[in-house]
CSV table of C-alpha atoms and ligand atoms in Angstrom, one decimal:
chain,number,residue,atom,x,y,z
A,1,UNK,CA,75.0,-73.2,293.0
A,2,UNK,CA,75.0,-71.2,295.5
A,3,UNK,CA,73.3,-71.7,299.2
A,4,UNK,CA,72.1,-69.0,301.1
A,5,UNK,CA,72.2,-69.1,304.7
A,6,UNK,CA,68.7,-68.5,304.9
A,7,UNK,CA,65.9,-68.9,302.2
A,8,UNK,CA,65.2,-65.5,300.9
A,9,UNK,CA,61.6,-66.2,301.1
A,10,UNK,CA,61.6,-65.8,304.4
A,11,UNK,CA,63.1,-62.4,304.2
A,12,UNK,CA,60.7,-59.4,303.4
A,13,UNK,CA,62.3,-57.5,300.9
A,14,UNK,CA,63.4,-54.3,302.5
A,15,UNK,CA,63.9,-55.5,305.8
A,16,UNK,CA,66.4,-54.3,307.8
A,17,UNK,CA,68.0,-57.3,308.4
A,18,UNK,CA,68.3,-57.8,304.4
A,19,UNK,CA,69.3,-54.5,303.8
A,20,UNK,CA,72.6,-54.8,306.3
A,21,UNK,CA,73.1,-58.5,304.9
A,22,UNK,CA,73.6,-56.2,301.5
A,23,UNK,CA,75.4,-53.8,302.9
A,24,UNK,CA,77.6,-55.8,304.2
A,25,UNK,CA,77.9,-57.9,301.1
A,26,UNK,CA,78.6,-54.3,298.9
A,27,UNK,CA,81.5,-53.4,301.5
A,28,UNK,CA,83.5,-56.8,301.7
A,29,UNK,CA,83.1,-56.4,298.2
A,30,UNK,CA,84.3,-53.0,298.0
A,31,UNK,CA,87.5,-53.2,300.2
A,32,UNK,CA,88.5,-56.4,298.0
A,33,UNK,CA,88.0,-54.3,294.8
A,34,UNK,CA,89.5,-51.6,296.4
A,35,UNK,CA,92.8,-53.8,297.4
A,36,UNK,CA,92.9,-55.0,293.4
A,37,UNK,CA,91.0,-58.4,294.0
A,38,UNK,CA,88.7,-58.4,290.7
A,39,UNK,CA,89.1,-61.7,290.2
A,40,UNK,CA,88.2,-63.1,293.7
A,41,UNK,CA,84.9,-60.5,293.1
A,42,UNK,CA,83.7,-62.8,289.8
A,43,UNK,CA,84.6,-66.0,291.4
A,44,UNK,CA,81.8,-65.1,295.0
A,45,UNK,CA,79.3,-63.6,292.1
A,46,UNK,CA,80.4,-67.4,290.4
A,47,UNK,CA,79.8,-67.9,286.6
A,48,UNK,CA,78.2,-70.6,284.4
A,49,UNK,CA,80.9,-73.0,282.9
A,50,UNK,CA,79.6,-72.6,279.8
A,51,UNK,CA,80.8,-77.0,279.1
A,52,UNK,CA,78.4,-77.0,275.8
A,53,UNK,CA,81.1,-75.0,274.3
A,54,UNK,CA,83.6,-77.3,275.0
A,55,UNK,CA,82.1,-80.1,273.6
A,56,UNK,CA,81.0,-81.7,277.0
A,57,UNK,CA,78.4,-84.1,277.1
A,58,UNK,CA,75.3,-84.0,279.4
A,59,UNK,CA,74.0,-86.8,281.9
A,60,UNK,CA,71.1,-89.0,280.7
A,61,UNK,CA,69.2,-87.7,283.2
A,62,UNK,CA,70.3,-84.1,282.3
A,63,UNK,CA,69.1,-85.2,278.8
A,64,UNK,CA,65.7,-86.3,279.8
A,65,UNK,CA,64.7,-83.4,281.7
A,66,UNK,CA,66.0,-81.3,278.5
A,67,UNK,CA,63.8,-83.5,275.9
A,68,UNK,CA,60.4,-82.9,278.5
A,69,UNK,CA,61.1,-79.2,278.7
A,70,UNK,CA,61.0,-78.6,274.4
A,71,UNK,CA,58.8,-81.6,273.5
A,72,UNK,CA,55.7,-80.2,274.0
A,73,UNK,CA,56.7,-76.6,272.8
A,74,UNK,CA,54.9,-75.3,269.3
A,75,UNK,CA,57.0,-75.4,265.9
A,76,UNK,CA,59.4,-72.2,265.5
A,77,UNK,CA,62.6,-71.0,266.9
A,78,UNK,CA,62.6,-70.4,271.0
A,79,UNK,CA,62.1,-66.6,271.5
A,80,UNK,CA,64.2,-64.1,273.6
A,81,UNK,CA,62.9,-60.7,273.4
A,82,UNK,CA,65.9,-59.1,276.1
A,83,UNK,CA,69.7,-60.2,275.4
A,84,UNK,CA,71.6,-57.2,276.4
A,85,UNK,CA,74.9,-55.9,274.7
A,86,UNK,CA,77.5,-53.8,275.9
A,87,UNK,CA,81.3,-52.6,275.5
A,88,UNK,CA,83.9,-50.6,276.5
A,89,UNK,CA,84.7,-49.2,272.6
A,90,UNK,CA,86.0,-47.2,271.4
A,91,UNK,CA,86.1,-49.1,268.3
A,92,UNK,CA,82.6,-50.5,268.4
A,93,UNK,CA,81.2,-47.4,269.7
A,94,UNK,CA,80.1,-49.1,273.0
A,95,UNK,CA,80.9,-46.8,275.8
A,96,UNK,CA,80.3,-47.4,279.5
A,97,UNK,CA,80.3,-44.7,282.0
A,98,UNK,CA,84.4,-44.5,283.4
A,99,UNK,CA,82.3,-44.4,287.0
A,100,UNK,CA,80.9,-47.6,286.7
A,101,UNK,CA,84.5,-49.2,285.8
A,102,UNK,CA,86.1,-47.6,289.0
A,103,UNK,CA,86.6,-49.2,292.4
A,104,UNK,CA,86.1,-46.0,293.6
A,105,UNK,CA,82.1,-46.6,293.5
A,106,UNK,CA,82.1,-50.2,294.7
A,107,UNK,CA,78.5,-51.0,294.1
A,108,UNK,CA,78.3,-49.7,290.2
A,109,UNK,CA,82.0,-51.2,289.7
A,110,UNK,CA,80.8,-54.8,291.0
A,111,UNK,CA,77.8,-54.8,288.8
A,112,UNK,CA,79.4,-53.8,285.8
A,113,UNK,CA,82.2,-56.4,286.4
A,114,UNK,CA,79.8,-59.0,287.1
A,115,UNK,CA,78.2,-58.6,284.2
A,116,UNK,CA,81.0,-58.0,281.7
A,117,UNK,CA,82.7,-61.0,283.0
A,118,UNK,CA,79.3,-63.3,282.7
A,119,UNK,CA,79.0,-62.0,279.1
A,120,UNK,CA,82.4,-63.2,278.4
A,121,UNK,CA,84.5,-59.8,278.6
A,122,UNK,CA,87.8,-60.3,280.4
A,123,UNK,CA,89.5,-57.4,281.1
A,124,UNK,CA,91.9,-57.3,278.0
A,125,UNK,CA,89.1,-58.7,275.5
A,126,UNK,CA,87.7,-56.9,272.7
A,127,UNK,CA,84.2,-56.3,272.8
A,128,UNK,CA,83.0,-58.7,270.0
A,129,UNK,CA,83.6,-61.0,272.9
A,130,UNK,CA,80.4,-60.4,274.3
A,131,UNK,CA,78.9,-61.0,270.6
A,132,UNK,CA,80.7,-64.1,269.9
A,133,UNK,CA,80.6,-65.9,273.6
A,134,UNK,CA,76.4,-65.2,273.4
A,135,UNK,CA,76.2,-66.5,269.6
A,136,UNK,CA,78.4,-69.9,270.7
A,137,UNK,CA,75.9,-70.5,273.5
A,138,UNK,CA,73.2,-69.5,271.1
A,139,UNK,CA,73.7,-72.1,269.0
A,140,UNK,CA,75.2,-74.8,271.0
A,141,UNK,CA,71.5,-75.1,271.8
A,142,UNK,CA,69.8,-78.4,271.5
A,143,UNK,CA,66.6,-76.4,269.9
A,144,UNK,CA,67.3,-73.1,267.3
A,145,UNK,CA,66.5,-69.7,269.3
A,146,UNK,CA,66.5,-66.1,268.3
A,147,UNK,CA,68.0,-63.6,270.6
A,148,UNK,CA,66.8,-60.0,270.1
A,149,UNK,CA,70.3,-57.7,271.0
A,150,UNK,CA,69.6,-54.8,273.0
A,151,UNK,CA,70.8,-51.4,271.8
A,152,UNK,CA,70.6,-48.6,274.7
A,153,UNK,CA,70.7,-44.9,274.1
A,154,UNK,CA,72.3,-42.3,276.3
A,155,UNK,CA,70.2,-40.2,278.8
A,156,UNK,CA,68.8,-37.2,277.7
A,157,UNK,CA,67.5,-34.4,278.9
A,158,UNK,CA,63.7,-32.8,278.6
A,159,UNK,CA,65.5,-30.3,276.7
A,160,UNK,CA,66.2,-32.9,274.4
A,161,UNK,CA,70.1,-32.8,275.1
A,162,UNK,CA,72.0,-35.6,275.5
A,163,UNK,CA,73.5,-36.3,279.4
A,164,UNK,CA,76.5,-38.2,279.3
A,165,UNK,CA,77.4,-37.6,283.3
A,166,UNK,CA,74.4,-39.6,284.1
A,167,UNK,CA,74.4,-42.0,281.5
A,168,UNK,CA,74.7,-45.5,282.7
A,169,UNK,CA,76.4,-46.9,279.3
A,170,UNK,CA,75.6,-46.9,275.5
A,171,UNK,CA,75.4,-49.2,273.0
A,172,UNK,CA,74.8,-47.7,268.9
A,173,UNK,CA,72.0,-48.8,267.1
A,174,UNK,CA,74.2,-49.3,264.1
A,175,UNK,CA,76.5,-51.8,266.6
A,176,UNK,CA,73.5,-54.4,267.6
A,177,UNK,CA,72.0,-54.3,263.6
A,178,UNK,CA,75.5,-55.3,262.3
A,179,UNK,CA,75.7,-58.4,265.4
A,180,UNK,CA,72.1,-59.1,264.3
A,181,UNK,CA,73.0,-59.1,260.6
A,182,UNK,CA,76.3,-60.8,261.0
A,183,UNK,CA,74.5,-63.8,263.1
A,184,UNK,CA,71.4,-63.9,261.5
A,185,UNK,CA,70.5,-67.7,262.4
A,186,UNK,CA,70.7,-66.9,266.2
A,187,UNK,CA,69.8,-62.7,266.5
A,188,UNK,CA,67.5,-59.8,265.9
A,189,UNK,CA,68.1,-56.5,266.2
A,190,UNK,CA,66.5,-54.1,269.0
A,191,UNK,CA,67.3,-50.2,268.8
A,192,UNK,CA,67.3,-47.5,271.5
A,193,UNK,CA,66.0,-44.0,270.9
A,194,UNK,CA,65.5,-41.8,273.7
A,195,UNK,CA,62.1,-40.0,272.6
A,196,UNK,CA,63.6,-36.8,273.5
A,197,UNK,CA,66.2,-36.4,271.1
A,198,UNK,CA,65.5,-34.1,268.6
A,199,UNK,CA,65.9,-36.5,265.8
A,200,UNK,CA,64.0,-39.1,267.6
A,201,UNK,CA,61.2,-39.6,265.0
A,202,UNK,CA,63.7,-39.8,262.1
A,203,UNK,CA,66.0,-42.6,263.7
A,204,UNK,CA,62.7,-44.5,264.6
A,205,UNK,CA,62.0,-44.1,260.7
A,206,UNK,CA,65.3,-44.8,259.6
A,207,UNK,CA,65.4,-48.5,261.7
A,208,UNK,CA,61.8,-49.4,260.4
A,209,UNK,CA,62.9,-49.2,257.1
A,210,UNK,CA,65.8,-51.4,257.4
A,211,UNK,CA,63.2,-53.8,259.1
A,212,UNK,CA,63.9,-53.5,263.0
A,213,UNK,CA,60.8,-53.6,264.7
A,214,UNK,CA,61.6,-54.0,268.4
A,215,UNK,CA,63.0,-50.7,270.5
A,216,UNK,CA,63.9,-51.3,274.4
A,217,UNK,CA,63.7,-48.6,277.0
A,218,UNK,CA,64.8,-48.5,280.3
A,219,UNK,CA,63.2,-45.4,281.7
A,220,UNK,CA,64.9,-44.9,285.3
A,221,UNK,CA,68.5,-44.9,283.8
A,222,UNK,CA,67.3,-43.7,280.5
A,223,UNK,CA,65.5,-40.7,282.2
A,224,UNK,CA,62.2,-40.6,280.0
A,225,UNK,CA,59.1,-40.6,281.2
A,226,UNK,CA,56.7,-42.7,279.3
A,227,UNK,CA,53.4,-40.3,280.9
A,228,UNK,CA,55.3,-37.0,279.4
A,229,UNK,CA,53.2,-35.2,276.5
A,230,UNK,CA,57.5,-35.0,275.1
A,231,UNK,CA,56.6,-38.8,274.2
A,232,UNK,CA,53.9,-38.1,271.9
A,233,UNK,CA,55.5,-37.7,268.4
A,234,UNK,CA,57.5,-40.7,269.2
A,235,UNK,CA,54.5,-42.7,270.1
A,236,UNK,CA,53.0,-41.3,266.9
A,237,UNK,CA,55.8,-43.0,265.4
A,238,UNK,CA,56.2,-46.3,266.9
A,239,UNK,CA,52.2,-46.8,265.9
A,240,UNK,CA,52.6,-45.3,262.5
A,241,UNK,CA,55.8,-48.0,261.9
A,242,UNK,CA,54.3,-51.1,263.7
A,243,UNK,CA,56.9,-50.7,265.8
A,244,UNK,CA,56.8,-52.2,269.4
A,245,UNK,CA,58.3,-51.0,272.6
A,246,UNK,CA,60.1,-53.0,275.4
A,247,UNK,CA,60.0,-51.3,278.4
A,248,UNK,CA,62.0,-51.8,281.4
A,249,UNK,CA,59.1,-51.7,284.8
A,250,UNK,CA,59.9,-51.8,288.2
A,251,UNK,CA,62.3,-51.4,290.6
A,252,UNK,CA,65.7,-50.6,288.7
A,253,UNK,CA,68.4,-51.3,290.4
A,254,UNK,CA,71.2,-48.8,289.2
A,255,UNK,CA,68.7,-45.9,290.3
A,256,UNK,CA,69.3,-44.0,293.0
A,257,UNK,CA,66.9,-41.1,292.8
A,258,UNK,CA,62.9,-41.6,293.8
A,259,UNK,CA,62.1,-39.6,291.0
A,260,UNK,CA,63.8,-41.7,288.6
A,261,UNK,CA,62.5,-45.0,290.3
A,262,UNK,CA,59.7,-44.2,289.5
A,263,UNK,CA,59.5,-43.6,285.7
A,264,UNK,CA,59.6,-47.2,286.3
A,265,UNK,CA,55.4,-47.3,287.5
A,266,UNK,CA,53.6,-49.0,285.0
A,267,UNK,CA,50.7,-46.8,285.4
A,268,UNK,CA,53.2,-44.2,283.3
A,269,UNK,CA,52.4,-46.7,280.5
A,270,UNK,CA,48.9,-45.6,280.2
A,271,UNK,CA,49.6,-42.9,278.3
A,272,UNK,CA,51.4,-45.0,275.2
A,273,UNK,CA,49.0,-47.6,275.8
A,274,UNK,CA,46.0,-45.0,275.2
A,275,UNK,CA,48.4,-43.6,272.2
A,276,UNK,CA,47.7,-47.2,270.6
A,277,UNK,CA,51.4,-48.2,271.3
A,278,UNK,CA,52.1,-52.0,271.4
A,279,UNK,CA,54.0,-52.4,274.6
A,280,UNK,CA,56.2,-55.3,276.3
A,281,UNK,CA,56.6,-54.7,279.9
A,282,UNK,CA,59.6,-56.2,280.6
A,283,UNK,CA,60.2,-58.6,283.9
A,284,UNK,CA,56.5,-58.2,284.2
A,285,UNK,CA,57.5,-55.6,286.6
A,286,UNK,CA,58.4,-58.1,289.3
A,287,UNK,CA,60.3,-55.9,291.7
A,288,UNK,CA,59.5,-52.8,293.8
A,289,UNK,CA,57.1,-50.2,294.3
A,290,UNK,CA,55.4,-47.2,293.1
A,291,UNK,CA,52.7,-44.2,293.5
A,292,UNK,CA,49.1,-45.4,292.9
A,293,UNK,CA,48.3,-42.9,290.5
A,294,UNK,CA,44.8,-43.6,289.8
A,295,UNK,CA,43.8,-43.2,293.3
A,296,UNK,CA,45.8,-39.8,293.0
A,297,UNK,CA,45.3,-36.8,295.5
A,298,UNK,CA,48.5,-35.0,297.1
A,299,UNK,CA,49.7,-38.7,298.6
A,300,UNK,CA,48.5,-41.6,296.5
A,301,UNK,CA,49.6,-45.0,298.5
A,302,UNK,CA,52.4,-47.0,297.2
A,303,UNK,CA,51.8,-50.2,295.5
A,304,UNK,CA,53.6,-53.1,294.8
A,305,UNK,CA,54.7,-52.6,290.9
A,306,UNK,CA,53.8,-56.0,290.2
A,307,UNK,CA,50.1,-55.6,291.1
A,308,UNK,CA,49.8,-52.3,289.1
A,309,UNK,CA,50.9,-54.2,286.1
A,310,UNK,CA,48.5,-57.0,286.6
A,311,UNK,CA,46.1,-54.2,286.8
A,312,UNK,CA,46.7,-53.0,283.5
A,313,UNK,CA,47.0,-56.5,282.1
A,314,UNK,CA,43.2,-57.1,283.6
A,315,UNK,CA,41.7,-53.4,281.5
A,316,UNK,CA,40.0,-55.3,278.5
A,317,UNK,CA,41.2,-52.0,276.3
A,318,UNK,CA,44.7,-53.0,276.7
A,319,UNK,CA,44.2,-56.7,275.5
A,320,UNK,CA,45.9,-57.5,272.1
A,321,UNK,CA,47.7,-54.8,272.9
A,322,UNK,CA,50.1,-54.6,276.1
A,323,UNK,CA,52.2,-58.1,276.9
A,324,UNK,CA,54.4,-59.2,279.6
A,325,UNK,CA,57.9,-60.7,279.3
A,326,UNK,CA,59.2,-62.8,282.1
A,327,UNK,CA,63.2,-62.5,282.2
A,328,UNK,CA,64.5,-62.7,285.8
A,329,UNK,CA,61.4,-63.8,287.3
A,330,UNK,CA,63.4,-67.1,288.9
A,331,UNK,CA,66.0,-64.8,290.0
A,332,UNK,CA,66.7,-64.9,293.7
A,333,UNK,CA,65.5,-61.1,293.9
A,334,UNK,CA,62.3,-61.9,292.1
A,335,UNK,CA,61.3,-65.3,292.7
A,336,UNK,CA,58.5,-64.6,296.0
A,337,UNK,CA,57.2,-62.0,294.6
A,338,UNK,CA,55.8,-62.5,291.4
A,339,UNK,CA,56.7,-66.3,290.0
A,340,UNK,CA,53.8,-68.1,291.8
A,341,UNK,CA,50.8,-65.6,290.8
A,342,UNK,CA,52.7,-65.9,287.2
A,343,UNK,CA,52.1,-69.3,287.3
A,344,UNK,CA,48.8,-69.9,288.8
A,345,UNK,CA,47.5,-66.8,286.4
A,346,UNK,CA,47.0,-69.2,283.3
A,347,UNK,CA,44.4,-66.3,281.6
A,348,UNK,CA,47.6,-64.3,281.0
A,349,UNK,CA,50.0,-66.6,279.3
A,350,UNK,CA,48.8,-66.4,276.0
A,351,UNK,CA,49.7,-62.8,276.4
A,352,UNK,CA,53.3,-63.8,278.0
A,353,UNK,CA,56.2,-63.9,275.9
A,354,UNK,CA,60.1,-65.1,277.4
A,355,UNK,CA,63.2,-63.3,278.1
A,356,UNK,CA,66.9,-64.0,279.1
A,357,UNK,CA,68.1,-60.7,280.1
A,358,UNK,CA,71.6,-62.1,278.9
A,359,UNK,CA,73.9,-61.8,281.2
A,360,UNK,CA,72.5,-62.7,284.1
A,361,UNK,CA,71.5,-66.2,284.0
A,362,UNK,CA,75.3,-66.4,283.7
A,363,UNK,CA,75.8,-65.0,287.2
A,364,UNK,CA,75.2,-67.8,289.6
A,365,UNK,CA,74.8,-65.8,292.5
A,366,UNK,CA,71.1,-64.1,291.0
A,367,UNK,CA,70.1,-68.3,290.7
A,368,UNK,CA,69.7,-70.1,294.0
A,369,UNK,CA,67.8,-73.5,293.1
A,370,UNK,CA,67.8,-74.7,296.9
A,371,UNK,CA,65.8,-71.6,297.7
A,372,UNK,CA,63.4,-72.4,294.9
A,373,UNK,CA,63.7,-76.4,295.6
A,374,UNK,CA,62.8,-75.4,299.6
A,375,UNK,CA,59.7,-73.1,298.0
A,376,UNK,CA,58.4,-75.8,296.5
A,377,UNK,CA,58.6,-74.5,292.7
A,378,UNK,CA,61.2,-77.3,292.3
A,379,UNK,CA,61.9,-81.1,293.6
A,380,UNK,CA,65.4,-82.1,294.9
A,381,UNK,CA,65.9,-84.3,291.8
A,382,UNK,CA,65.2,-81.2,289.5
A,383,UNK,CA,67.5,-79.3,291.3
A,384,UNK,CA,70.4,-81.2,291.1
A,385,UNK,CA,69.4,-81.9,287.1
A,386,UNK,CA,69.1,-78.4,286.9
A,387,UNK,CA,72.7,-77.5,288.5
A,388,UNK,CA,74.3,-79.5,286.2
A,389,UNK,CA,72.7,-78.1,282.7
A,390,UNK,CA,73.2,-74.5,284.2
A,391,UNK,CA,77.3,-74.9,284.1
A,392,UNK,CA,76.9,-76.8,280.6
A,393,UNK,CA,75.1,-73.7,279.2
A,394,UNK,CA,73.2,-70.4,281.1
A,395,UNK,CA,70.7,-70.0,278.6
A,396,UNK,CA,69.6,-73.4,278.0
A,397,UNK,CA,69.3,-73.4,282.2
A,398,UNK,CA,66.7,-70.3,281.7
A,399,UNK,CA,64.6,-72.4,279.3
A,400,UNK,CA,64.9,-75.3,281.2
A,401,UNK,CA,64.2,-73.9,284.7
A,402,UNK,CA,61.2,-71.8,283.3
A,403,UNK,CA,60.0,-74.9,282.1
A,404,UNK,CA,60.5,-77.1,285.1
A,405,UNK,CA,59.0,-74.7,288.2
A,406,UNK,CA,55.5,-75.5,289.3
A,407,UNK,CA,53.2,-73.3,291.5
A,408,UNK,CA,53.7,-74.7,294.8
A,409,UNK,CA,49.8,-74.1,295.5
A,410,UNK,CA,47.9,-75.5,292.2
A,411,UNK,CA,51.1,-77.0,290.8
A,412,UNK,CA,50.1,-74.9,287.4
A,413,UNK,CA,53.3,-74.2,285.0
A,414,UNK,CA,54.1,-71.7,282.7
A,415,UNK,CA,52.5,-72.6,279.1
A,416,UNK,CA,54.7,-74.0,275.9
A,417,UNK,CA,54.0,-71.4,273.8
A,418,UNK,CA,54.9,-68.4,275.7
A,419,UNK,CA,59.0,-69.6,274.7
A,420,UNK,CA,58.4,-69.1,271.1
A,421,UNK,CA,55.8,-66.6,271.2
A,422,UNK,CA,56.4,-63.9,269.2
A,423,UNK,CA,54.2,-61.4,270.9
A,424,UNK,CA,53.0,-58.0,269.1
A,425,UNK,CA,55.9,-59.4,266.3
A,426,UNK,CA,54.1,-62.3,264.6
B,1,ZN,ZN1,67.6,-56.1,281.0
């Protein structure tokens, strides 16, 4: 696992002395893509081992800790509502923007590396190597899950055309139902529509019938804006079909423009909210900031994005209704803001549900268990359990880590059920 020089807790996000640490990080980084280094790149992001799928055995203790974590956990499959899937096509259809696979643009090519490498994509592989490397893992767990596979539309424009310069990557509806159907034991299927597309209400139609209930959005690279009156028919829709959406809040981090940022304010969600839409806000909105606009006036404040969706989470008109999902939330990027008030905030957690966002927990450098182990969410024993089950298997470390932290005030953990809740789907 990785060791940071200093604990990121102590480190404001934002502060200048992060954002050069960064910088410097994206450069080195660059230059080595740059000189044709891709492989030294994934081995400082590091990767899970993945040893479940080779047959490798855990550790007692590595056991133990394993058996406490699902013991106490209610009957039914573990849930993850956010497993992304991508591809470079063309035969699936997948498609990823040729910028983002270019050393040219260091910072886009390193994330897109990173992450096709964690999922399993080597350079020369096919891209049912992301499907088939997630569905081993899947089932090489030591407790039946169900991942739901993210499809992810192009951007469009208000004008309801489709914007392929700006479009971060795509991944076909059609392409996640057929992984869902062909690996029915461990996935479900999400769809992406972008409510601007002209045909945005028949797609939605077309998916419901065939039984798909989840769509995901992720607004800032998307471009929608969940507060447009364009939404409306769509919202219409998604109510009329029982439909729920998964929306990406919060600082995104392949944005560049402010405006786009923030289609990522969770106050935007009032408007499906008020519509009657069933909503998932996904990471609980754990990063960044946005405009406070209920305050409103010319220059509302700027508000941590976290707190504006505990806000909504606190209107009793919203209960039943809006839910939080709590991928990433251990991430180094994520872990002092939000993880301790998620914790200690046991009124919400029967309206939590859980979330991989598959890849990441396979990049090691987003996990740093001394930082969490020096925070106190974590004992030294734990830690060193915990380093072990995450190079036996990624996603049986997000369970089990989830499980294990502990408010370092009240000591409160996150509730069993929330890892096989089914949310707004029961
Ligand atoms: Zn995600």
């Amino acid at each position: 696992m990785t060791s940071p020089e200093q604990s990121p807790s102590e480190l404001p996000s934002g502060s200048p002395n992060r954002k050069y640490r960064l910088l410097r990080w994206v450069l080195v980084i660059g230059l080595l893509a740059w000189l044709g280094h891709g492989p030294l790149i994934d081995l400082l992001a590091g990767h899970s081992a993945r040893r479940s799928l080779a047959g490798e055995s855990l550790s007692t203790e590595a056991n133990d800790l394993l058996t406490r974590c699902l013991e106490d956990l209610p009957p039914g499959p573990l849930v993850d509502f956010h497993a992304h899937l991508a591809g470079r096509g063309p035969d699936s259809g997948c498609w990823v923007n040729p910028r983002l696979l270019s050393p040219l643009h260091p910072r886009d090519w390193v994330r897109m590396r990173s992450y096709l490498s964690a999922a399993g994509l080597g350079p020369e592989s096919p891209d049912s190597a992301w499907i088939e490397g997630l569905a081993g893992l899947a089932r090489a767990r030591q407790r039946p899950a169900l991942h739901f596979l993210l499809a992810f539309d192009h951007r469009y424009s208000t004008q309801g055309l489709r914007d392929l310069e700006h479009s971060e990557f795509y991944v076909p509806n059609e392409y996640a139902h057929a992984a869902a159907e062909a690996y029915s034991d461990v996935f479900r299927c999400a769809i992406s529509v972008h409510p601007y597309r002209t045909d945005a209400v028949q797609e939605l139609e077309r998916w419901a019938a065939q039984g798909v209930r989840l769509v995901k959005w992720l607004p800032g690279a998307q471009g929608m804006d969940p507060a447009s009156p364009l939404c409306d028919a769509f919202y219409r829709a998604l109510v009329a079909q029982d439909m729920v959406l998964l929306v990406h809040c919060g600082e995104e981090q392949a944005v560049d423009a402010e405006a786009d940022q923030e289609l990522g304010n969770p106050l935007r969600l009032r408007r499906p909210l008020e519509a009657g839409v069933q909503i998932l806000v996904a990471h609980c909105a754990s990063s960044g900031s946005a405009l406070d606009l209920d305050v409103g006036g010319a220059h509302p404040p700027r508000v941590d994005c976290f707190d504006l969706f505990l806000r909504l989470m606190g209107e009793k008109a919203f209960e039943g209704q809006l839910w939080g999902e709590i991928s990433t939330v251990t991430q180094v990027n994520r872990y002092s803001n939000a993880l301790s008030v998620l914790l200690e905030r046991e009124d919400l957690h029967s309206r939590l549900v859980n979330g991989s966002d598959w890849p990441l927990p396979a990049v090691n450098v987003l996990y740093q268990t001394r930082a969490l182990k020096s925070a106190g969410f974590i004992t030294a024993e734990e830690r060193e359990i915990l380093n072990e089950i995450y190079h036996h298997n990624p996603l049986t470390f997000d369970l089990a880590l989830k499980r294990v932290v502990r408010s370092p005030k009240t000591g409160a953990r996150f509730a069993p059920q929330i890892f096989t809740c089914l949310g707004p789907l029961r």
